[in-house]
Amino acid sequence: MKGILSIQSHVVYGHAGNSSAVFPLQRMGFEVWPLHTVQFSNHTQYKQGWTGKAFPATDLIDLVKGINNIDQLKNCEAVLTGYQGSADQCLAIIDTVKMVKQQNPNAIYICDPVMGDPEKGCIVADGISEYLINDVMPLADVIVPNQFELSQFVGMTINTLDDAVKACQHALTLGPKMVLVKHLHSLSKDKFSMMLATKDGCYLAQRPHLAFDNQPVGVGDLISSLFTGGLLKGWSAQQAFEHAHNACYAILKETHRRGEWELQTIAAQDEIITPTEIFPITEI
């Protein structure tokens, strides 16, 4: 049984981390092996707070070794990672990717490098950003940063479309073979912008910006999973990018229509397969 090892946070209520990423991949026809870095009652943007804890990095390694003991790492087609609960977990991710690729050299590693972004109020533990920048992201085949995370990785400020292209091109010299920027907030106030960069070129995707009273959490996790699914289906990077963009918008639109904060992934699940609205990507 081939599968995708998804190592991310998990919330009991709502959709963030694995709770956002696993179902879309399953809906696209993939077996997913979710491994939780933390388990929280809900995502961290609730003003009432949250409960739960991060798991020791040794727990992650023990579980991966358990999968290897039953001779299944050879059937792991991809490792997908997101929010890490400690710096030590970053080291566990590195060890895991190496173990998987030793058993299956064709497996790909997709890294959503979740860092602390002061503008979003996102906080991560000390040392995580440094490990991501210096050790984890260079190891990845695909990185899925937002604008802040990309700027941290390449050490440059991004204010314009030209800046974004140069940042992506520089990122491709640091290890990754593909860069999907899940949100470029500096490019437009009325459109949501994403960018894909590969050796073949850079591509821009834009869709209407939906105004929420409280911005949904877990959108990046959703985008990463949709893109991973597209790549594993054998689509070109451009096809996977356009599909991820359109399917994500459809889920956000349904969330907005219902006046909800939590992503309405289940309600909009048919859009994961065949998005109703298509926003063609453009080559830059």
Tab-separated table of N, CA and C in Angstrom, residues 1 9 11 36 39 45 47 87 107 116 138 163 182 199 202 212 224 230 237 275 283:
chain	number	residue	atom	x	y	z
A	1	MET	N	0.838	-1.196	0.000
A	1	MET	CA	0.000	0.000	0.000
A	1	MET	C	0.878	1.252	0.000
A	9	SER	N	1.131	19.469	12.434
A	9	SER	CA	0.298	19.650	13.621
A	9	SER	C	-1.066	18.996	13.396
A	11	VAL	N	-5.247	19.419	14.925
A	11	VAL	CA	-6.236	20.004	15.835
A	11	VAL	C	-7.442	19.076	15.910
A	36	HIS	N	1.549	13.304	13.850
A	36	HIS	CA	1.305	14.615	14.437
A	36	HIS	C	2.499	15.128	15.232
A	39	GLN	N	-0.600	18.070	19.161
A	39	GLN	CA	-2.050	17.880	19.142
A	39	GLN	C	-2.665	18.956	20.018
A	45	GLN	N	-5.245	30.653	16.822
A	45	GLN	CA	-5.727	32.016	16.623
A	45	GLN	C	-7.024	32.322	17.380
A	47	LYS	N	-9.146	33.520	20.357
A	47	LYS	CA	-8.829	34.418	21.472
A	47	LYS	C	-8.967	33.721	22.824
A	87	ALA	N	12.478	22.659	17.977
A	87	ALA	CA	13.652	22.602	17.110
A	87	ALA	C	14.113	21.158	16.925
A	107	ALA	N	11.047	8.775	-3.728
A	107	ALA	CA	10.141	9.563	-2.877
A	107	ALA	C	10.547	11.034	-2.935
A	116	GLY	N	7.596	31.701	12.524
A	116	GLY	CA	6.875	32.740	13.239
A	116	GLY	C	6.769	33.991	12.388
A	138	PRO	N	16.778	23.354	2.457
A	138	PRO	CA	17.710	22.925	1.405
A	138	PRO	C	17.599	21.438	1.065
A	163	ASP	N	10.841	41.336	-7.470
A	163	ASP	CA	11.481	40.820	-6.255
A	163	ASP	C	11.119	39.361	-6.027
A	182	LYS	N	2.883	30.293	-1.423
A	182	LYS	CA	1.441	30.126	-1.190
A	182	LYS	C	0.696	31.438	-0.995
A	199	LYS	N	12.678	24.991	-12.842
A	199	LYS	CA	13.742	25.244	-13.811
A	199	LYS	C	13.181	25.719	-15.147
A	202	CYS	N	8.837	30.829	-14.174
A	202	CYS	CA	8.001	31.285	-13.062
A	202	CYS	C	6.585	31.528	-13.561
A	212	PHE	N	-12.593	38.214	5.022
A	212	PHE	CA	-13.147	37.516	6.183
A	212	PHE	C	-12.976	38.391	7.419
A	224	SER	N	-0.546	23.042	0.228
A	224	SER	CA	0.565	22.085	0.159
A	224	SER	C	0.069	20.683	-0.175
A	230	GLY	N	-1.347	16.589	-6.707
A	230	GLY	CA	-1.229	16.786	-8.149
A	230	GLY	C	0.082	16.239	-8.697
A	237	ALA	N	4.137	20.292	-13.010
A	237	ALA	CA	4.126	21.237	-11.892
A	237	ALA	C	3.124	22.350	-12.136
A	275	PRO	N	-12.663	21.644	-9.622
A	275	PRO	CA	-13.013	23.020	-9.228
A	275	PRO	C	-13.968	23.657	-10.230
A	283	GLU	N	2.571	32.682	-17.326
A	283	GLU	CA	4.025	32.613	-17.221
A	283	GLU	C	4.592	34.030	-17.176
